[in-house]
């Protein structure tokens, strides 16, 4: 069967004038080839404007614009180079993918600085993702990668550290070692403090040496603790931002602990950056099955008419890990499972699932619809939340430690390692439908999935074949995000034979069986989007505000009342209270059956 995708190339860079390599194999919604008329290619909006708003420490160049200065700026400082006199011509969306001019490809460069380069996230995720993009020719021709951290390290030592985690896992080409050497030769290191403008100024000098006079576009990835985000952003903005291109900053979660701290962080960042320079990353939004969610719904006629309270009985978002904190509980104990998983990963997936059809696939249109969902959600009540904490357990002769047995966790900690919640969206489409969330550590399996339970068939002729348990006859759509990515629909079917015996069967799309190419890591997709200026999978500040507004009151109540979590054995299915929570809303957890 031929694939529906008509493009296997890397996305062209929409916000820069350098062309993307033609051999990149990552597709994108904007690169799907369709019938394009001449009328569609004509510019619909061309605006000429000069910048009248510029902060002393912000480079206010807008992504997606072609900029030309009409006065000499050689003697101006970076903070005012792009003030009055900037001619900005905004191309229509249809032109952005075709506006890559080969004549300019040598004039642009991208410098990617990983701040916190010696940490686990950088070593295990960020550098391997950058190499995968290079391996697939998805990075521009001219690029440089810098590691920045407090640790003393040479370029050679950084390359040696990075090389241990790099693999040519994508398609096992024979030139793997050659590509790896080429990539490592583009990687450099600079040691410095995160709050030192002088150290970032030294980094700026090194970046300029590698940029070679080209128009410089700079991406900073903050792989550091949140308490030093602001200091690092301040120093990078004042001392190492681009003077003639774009500057963007990727910020890792957590984005605060509650509404107040989140707003304070956002305000602090916006002292030095515009909102469109801040890329708040939630790596779950970069996962293949999450990105496919809108495709599944909006491009298949059989699903969209069913996507409402009329046909859907409940929606369940389930996240489970089969391991505990295991020596890394110090960080987790300050946040807990609700802040770590539910307030961001699961809530973002819920918003994508439940949103109305956006006007277009433009980032702002999609994020507008997500915000509407979050603002329509009913305030979360304490009685609709169950929390738990795993305890020690012995199984098969093996002893598994409890959460408070972790030496980095206080013995009297009440931090939940499990939580279940029932949420409701008070709008016309979803009124009365429970959205059940469940997330936990040290459970019986590792899984992340969306399970859509449809309503019972009214007046079902075959009810007697299912007995009194009508849930056995309920259709269910399962979107398994990880592991073993799959989409399957549970239907009722007649078992072959002379009698009338019914069976519940799966119409199954298992990605590993259907697609030979390995699925890219979420960080690869998100890093590529950040380089291109595509914000669709990143979180906007008002999204963040709405998400924290939903969870902050119940989090404060849990902590102020010192609610004791229900204890559950390591490796079990979690607290019994989660089942009572579902039953209170007349549903049951769909992942409890024998057939998953």
PDB file of C-alpha atoms in Angstrom, residues 412-584:
ATOM      1  CA  UNK A 412       7.959  12.032  56.112  1.00  0.00           C
ATOM      2  CA  UNK A 413       7.323  13.134  52.526  1.00  0.00           C
ATOM      3  CA  UNK A 414       3.683  13.314  51.395  1.00  0.00           C
ATOM      4  CA  UNK A 415       4.582  14.037  47.781  1.00  0.00           C
ATOM      5  CA  UNK A 416       2.311  11.996  45.479  1.00  0.00           C
ATOM      6  CA  UNK A 417       3.918   9.573  43.042  1.00  0.00           C
ATOM      7  CA  UNK A 418       0.471   8.722  41.671  1.00  0.00           C
ATOM      8  CA  UNK A 419      -2.546  10.882  40.913  1.00  0.00           C
ATOM      9  CA  UNK A 420      -5.884  10.413  39.214  1.00  0.00           C
ATOM     10  CA  UNK A 421      -8.311  13.204  38.427  1.00  0.00           C
ATOM     11  CA  UNK A 422     -11.676  13.734  36.758  1.00  0.00           C
ATOM     12  CA  UNK A 423     -11.886  16.912  34.686  1.00  0.00           C
ATOM     13  CA  UNK A 424     -14.781  18.431  32.778  1.00  0.00           C
ATOM     14  CA  UNK A 425     -15.041  20.862  29.873  1.00  0.00           C
ATOM     15  CA  UNK A 426     -18.087  23.079  30.169  1.00  0.00           C
ATOM     16  CA  UNK A 427     -18.875  23.730  26.531  1.00  0.00           C
ATOM     17  CA  UNK A 428     -21.428  22.507  24.028  1.00  0.00           C
ATOM     18  CA  UNK A 429     -19.253  19.747  22.593  1.00  0.00           C
ATOM     19  CA  UNK A 430     -18.058  18.127  25.833  1.00  0.00           C
ATOM     20  CA  UNK A 431     -20.630  19.002  28.506  1.00  0.00           C
ATOM     21  CA  UNK A 432     -20.869  16.124  30.997  1.00  0.00           C
ATOM     22  CA  UNK A 433     -18.098  13.957  29.496  1.00  0.00           C
ATOM     23  CA  UNK A 434     -15.516  12.994  32.153  1.00  0.00           C
ATOM     24  CA  UNK A 435     -11.903  13.373  31.091  1.00  0.00           C
ATOM     25  CA  UNK A 436     -10.054  11.016  33.403  1.00  0.00           C
ATOM     26  CA  UNK A 437      -6.322  11.479  33.950  1.00  0.00           C
ATOM     27  CA  UNK A 438      -4.080   8.940  35.615  1.00  0.00           C
ATOM     28  CA  UNK A 439      -0.324   9.200  36.086  1.00  0.00           C
ATOM     29  CA  UNK A 440       2.044   7.302  38.322  1.00  0.00           C
ATOM     30  CA  UNK A 441       5.458   5.869  39.023  1.00  0.00           C
ATOM     31  CA  UNK A 442       6.384   2.324  40.073  1.00  0.00           C
ATOM     32  CA  UNK A 443       3.295   0.833  38.425  1.00  0.00           C
ATOM     33  CA  UNK A 444       2.881  -2.537  36.697  1.00  0.00           C
ATOM     34  CA  UNK A 445       3.851  -1.304  33.220  1.00  0.00           C
ATOM     35  CA  UNK A 446       5.252   1.588  31.213  1.00  0.00           C
ATOM     36  CA  UNK A 447       2.645   3.217  29.012  1.00  0.00           C
ATOM     37  CA  UNK A 448       1.237   6.488  27.735  1.00  0.00           C
ATOM     38  CA  UNK A 449      -2.031   6.400  25.846  1.00  0.00           C
ATOM     39  CA  UNK A 450      -5.334   8.075  25.090  1.00  0.00           C
ATOM     40  CA  UNK A 451      -8.403   5.861  25.403  1.00  0.00           C
ATOM     41  CA  UNK A 452     -11.741   7.021  24.009  1.00  0.00           C
ATOM     42  CA  UNK A 453     -14.701   5.034  25.326  1.00  0.00           C
ATOM     43  CA  UNK A 454     -17.810   5.377  23.202  1.00  0.00           C
ATOM     44  CA  UNK A 455     -21.356   5.125  24.475  1.00  0.00           C
ATOM     45  CA  UNK A 456     -23.356   1.906  24.494  1.00  0.00           C
ATOM     46  CA  UNK A 457     -25.378   1.139  21.378  1.00  0.00           C
ATOM     47  CA  UNK A 458     -28.982   2.042  22.259  1.00  0.00           C
ATOM     48  CA  UNK A 459     -31.336  -0.919  21.891  1.00  0.00           C
ATOM     49  CA  UNK A 460     -28.450  -3.221  20.939  1.00  0.00           C
ATOM     50  CA  UNK A 461     -29.913  -6.394  19.385  1.00  0.00           C
ATOM     51  CA  UNK A 462     -26.985  -8.418  20.669  1.00  0.00           C
ATOM     52  CA  UNK A 463     -27.045  -7.354  24.307  1.00  0.00           C
ATOM     53  CA  UNK A 464     -27.912 -10.880  25.423  1.00  0.00           C
ATOM     54  CA  UNK A 465     -24.670 -12.122  23.882  1.00  0.00           C
ATOM     55  CA  UNK A 466     -22.689  -9.870  26.221  1.00  0.00           C
ATOM     56  CA  UNK A 467     -24.615 -10.585  29.393  1.00  0.00           C
ATOM     57  CA  UNK A 468     -25.114  -7.876  31.978  1.00  0.00           C
ATOM     58  CA  UNK A 469     -21.711  -6.225  31.494  1.00  0.00           C
ATOM     59  CA  UNK A 470     -22.450  -3.812  28.665  1.00  0.00           C
ATOM     60  CA  UNK A 471     -18.933  -2.394  28.900  1.00  0.00           C
ATOM     61  CA  UNK A 472     -17.802  -5.565  27.156  1.00  0.00           C
ATOM     62  CA  UNK A 473     -19.708  -4.362  24.081  1.00  0.00           C
ATOM     63  CA  UNK A 474     -18.440  -0.798  24.122  1.00  0.00           C
ATOM     64  CA  UNK A 475     -16.405   0.456  21.185  1.00  0.00           C
ATOM     65  CA  UNK A 476     -13.089   2.014  22.135  1.00  0.00           C
ATOM     66  CA  UNK A 477     -10.444   3.980  20.262  1.00  0.00           C
ATOM     67  CA  UNK A 478      -6.943   3.642  21.680  1.00  0.00           C
ATOM     68  CA  UNK A 479      -4.037   5.880  20.709  1.00  0.00           C
ATOM     69  CA  UNK A 480      -0.885   4.451  22.247  1.00  0.00           C
ATOM     70  CA  UNK A 481       1.755   7.165  22.451  1.00  0.00           C
ATOM     71  CA  UNK A 482       4.458   4.876  23.873  1.00  0.00           C
ATOM     72  CA  UNK A 483       5.823   2.247  23.762  1.00  0.00           C
ATOM     73  CA  UNK A 484       4.972   0.291  20.595  1.00  0.00           C
ATOM     74  CA  UNK A 485       3.133   3.211  18.993  1.00  0.00           C
ATOM     75  CA  UNK A 486      -0.245   2.167  17.673  1.00  0.00           C
ATOM     76  CA  UNK A 487      -3.804   3.209  16.935  1.00  0.00           C
ATOM     77  CA  UNK A 488      -6.510   0.616  17.318  1.00  0.00           C
ATOM     78  CA  UNK A 489     -10.275   0.510  17.402  1.00  0.00           C
ATOM     79  CA  UNK A 490     -12.111  -2.100  19.459  1.00  0.00           C
ATOM     80  CA  UNK A 491     -15.194  -3.424  17.672  1.00  0.00           C
ATOM     81  CA  UNK A 492     -17.671  -6.244  18.163  1.00  0.00           C
ATOM     82  CA  UNK A 493     -17.403  -9.081  15.678  1.00  0.00           C
ATOM     83  CA  UNK A 494     -18.976 -12.491  15.057  1.00  0.00           C
ATOM     84  CA  UNK A 495     -16.682 -15.422  15.704  1.00  0.00           C
ATOM     85  CA  UNK A 496     -16.666 -17.714  12.626  1.00  0.00           C
ATOM     86  CA  UNK A 497     -18.869 -20.765  13.114  1.00  0.00           C
ATOM     87  CA  UNK A 498     -22.441 -21.962  13.033  1.00  0.00           C
ATOM     88  CA  UNK A 499     -23.398 -20.401  16.332  1.00  0.00           C
ATOM     89  CA  UNK A 500     -23.820 -16.726  17.220  1.00  0.00           C
ATOM     90  CA  UNK A 501     -20.825 -15.984  19.410  1.00  0.00           C
ATOM     91  CA  UNK A 502     -19.468 -12.462  19.512  1.00  0.00           C
ATOM     92  CA  UNK A 503     -15.923 -11.387  20.063  1.00  0.00           C
ATOM     93  CA  UNK A 504     -14.287  -8.061  20.767  1.00  0.00           C
ATOM     94  CA  UNK A 505     -11.601  -7.530  18.135  1.00  0.00           C
ATOM     95  CA  UNK A 506      -9.083  -4.832  17.301  1.00  0.00           C
ATOM     96  CA  UNK A 507      -8.696  -2.976  14.034  1.00  0.00           C
ATOM     97  CA  UNK A 508      -5.020  -2.314  14.589  1.00  0.00           C
ATOM     98  CA  UNK A 509      -2.503   0.104  13.091  1.00  0.00           C
ATOM     99  CA  UNK A 510       0.803  -0.887  14.653  1.00  0.00           C
ATOM    100  CA  UNK A 511       3.382   1.640  13.526  1.00  0.00           C
ATOM    101  CA  UNK A 512       6.320  -0.780  13.622  1.00  0.00           C
ATOM    102  CA  UNK A 513       4.505  -3.143  11.251  1.00  0.00           C
ATOM    103  CA  UNK A 514       3.110  -0.471   8.920  1.00  0.00           C
ATOM    104  CA  UNK A 515       6.105   1.853   8.614  1.00  0.00           C
ATOM    105  CA  UNK A 516       9.641   0.598   8.144  1.00  0.00           C
ATOM    106  CA  UNK A 517      11.322   3.870   9.079  1.00  0.00           C
ATOM    107  CA  UNK A 518      12.036   4.431  12.739  1.00  0.00           C
ATOM    108  CA  UNK A 519       9.982   7.132  14.435  1.00  0.00           C
ATOM    109  CA  UNK A 520      12.039  10.248  15.218  1.00  0.00           C
ATOM    110  CA  UNK A 521      12.562  11.195  18.832  1.00  0.00           C
ATOM    111  CA  UNK A 522      10.327  14.029  20.055  1.00  0.00           C
ATOM    112  CA  UNK A 523      13.335  16.265  20.690  1.00  0.00           C
ATOM    113  CA  UNK A 524      14.358  16.001  17.047  1.00  0.00           C
ATOM    114  CA  UNK A 525      11.023  17.345  15.853  1.00  0.00           C
ATOM    115  CA  UNK A 526      10.925  20.119  18.443  1.00  0.00           C
ATOM    116  CA  UNK A 527      14.490  21.276  17.859  1.00  0.00           C
ATOM    117  CA  UNK A 528      13.846  21.407  14.131  1.00  0.00           C
ATOM    118  CA  UNK A 529      10.682  23.415  14.752  1.00  0.00           C
ATOM    119  CA  UNK A 530      12.585  25.868  16.947  1.00  0.00           C
ATOM    120  CA  UNK A 531      15.254  26.390  14.284  1.00  0.00           C
ATOM    121  CA  UNK A 532      12.521  27.013  11.724  1.00  0.00           C
ATOM    122  CA  UNK A 533      10.468  29.263  13.977  1.00  0.00           C
ATOM    123  CA  UNK A 534       7.478  26.906  13.917  1.00  0.00           C
ATOM    124  CA  UNK A 535       5.662  27.407  17.251  1.00  0.00           C
ATOM    125  CA  UNK A 536       2.737  25.026  16.840  1.00  0.00           C
ATOM    126  CA  UNK A 537       4.102  22.455  19.317  1.00  0.00           C
ATOM    127  CA  UNK A 538       5.363  24.957  21.884  1.00  0.00           C
ATOM    128  CA  UNK A 539       3.389  26.448  24.759  1.00  0.00           C
ATOM    129  CA  UNK A 540       2.266  30.081  24.667  1.00  0.00           C
ATOM    130  CA  UNK A 541       2.193  32.131  27.869  1.00  0.00           C
ATOM    131  CA  UNK A 542      -1.603  32.337  28.036  1.00  0.00           C
ATOM    132  CA  UNK A 543      -1.808  28.554  27.623  1.00  0.00           C
ATOM    133  CA  UNK A 544       0.510  28.212  30.576  1.00  0.00           C
ATOM    134  CA  UNK A 545      -1.552  30.646  32.648  1.00  0.00           C
ATOM    135  CA  UNK A 546      -4.771  28.743  31.907  1.00  0.00           C
ATOM    136  CA  UNK A 547      -3.162  25.387  32.750  1.00  0.00           C
ATOM    137  CA  UNK A 548      -1.855  26.597  36.103  1.00  0.00           C
ATOM    138  CA  UNK A 549      -5.174  28.301  36.905  1.00  0.00           C
ATOM    139  CA  UNK A 550      -6.810  24.881  36.667  1.00  0.00           C
ATOM    140  CA  UNK A 551      -4.411  23.012  38.950  1.00  0.00           C
ATOM    141  CA  UNK A 552      -3.057  25.616  41.387  1.00  0.00           C
ATOM    142  CA  UNK A 553      -6.090  25.756  43.743  1.00  0.00           C
ATOM    143  CA  UNK A 554      -6.232  21.982  44.258  1.00  0.00           C
ATOM    144  CA  UNK A 555      -2.440  21.733  44.639  1.00  0.00           C
ATOM    145  CA  UNK A 556      -2.498  24.361  47.369  1.00  0.00           C
ATOM    146  CA  UNK A 557      -5.383  22.605  49.101  1.00  0.00           C
ATOM    147  CA  UNK A 558      -3.550  19.281  49.050  1.00  0.00           C
ATOM    148  CA  UNK A 559      -0.479  20.869  50.604  1.00  0.00           C
ATOM    149  CA  UNK A 560      -2.240  23.098  53.128  1.00  0.00           C
ATOM    150  CA  UNK A 561      -4.395  20.245  54.419  1.00  0.00           C
ATOM    151  CA  UNK A 562      -1.413  17.839  54.315  1.00  0.00           C
ATOM    152  CA  UNK A 563      -3.529  15.179  52.597  1.00  0.00           C
ATOM    153  CA  UNK A 564      -1.959  11.775  53.178  1.00  0.00           C
ATOM    154  CA  UNK A 565      -1.576   9.815  49.922  1.00  0.00           C
ATOM    155  CA  UNK A 566      -2.979   6.320  49.593  1.00  0.00           C
ATOM    156  CA  UNK A 567      -0.117   3.848  49.608  1.00  0.00           C
ATOM    157  CA  UNK A 568       0.199   1.237  46.880  1.00  0.00           C
ATOM    158  CA  UNK A 569       2.748  -1.570  46.394  1.00  0.00           C
ATOM    159  CA  UNK A 570       5.617  -1.036  43.970  1.00  0.00           C
ATOM    160  CA  UNK A 571       4.654  -2.725  40.686  1.00  0.00           C
ATOM    161  CA  UNK A 572       0.896  -2.681  41.289  1.00  0.00           C
ATOM    162  CA  UNK A 573      -1.876  -0.924  39.339  1.00  0.00           C
ATOM    163  CA  UNK A 574      -1.980   1.963  41.799  1.00  0.00           C
ATOM    164  CA  UNK A 575      -4.336   3.015  44.607  1.00  0.00           C
ATOM    165  CA  UNK A 576      -7.780   1.486  44.885  1.00  0.00           C
ATOM    166  CA  UNK A 577      -9.177   5.002  45.249  1.00  0.00           C
ATOM    167  CA  UNK A 578      -8.636   5.611  41.541  1.00  0.00           C
ATOM    168  CA  UNK A 579     -11.246   2.956  40.739  1.00  0.00           C
ATOM    169  CA  UNK A 580     -13.773   4.561  43.082  1.00  0.00           C
ATOM    170  CA  UNK A 581     -13.120   7.913  41.391  1.00  0.00           C
ATOM    171  CA  UNK A 582     -13.980   6.465  37.975  1.00  0.00           C
ATOM    172  CA  UNK A 583     -17.010   4.629  39.346  1.00  0.00           C
ATOM    173  CA  UNK A 584     -18.312   7.875  40.842  1.00  0.00           C
TER     174      UNK A 584
END
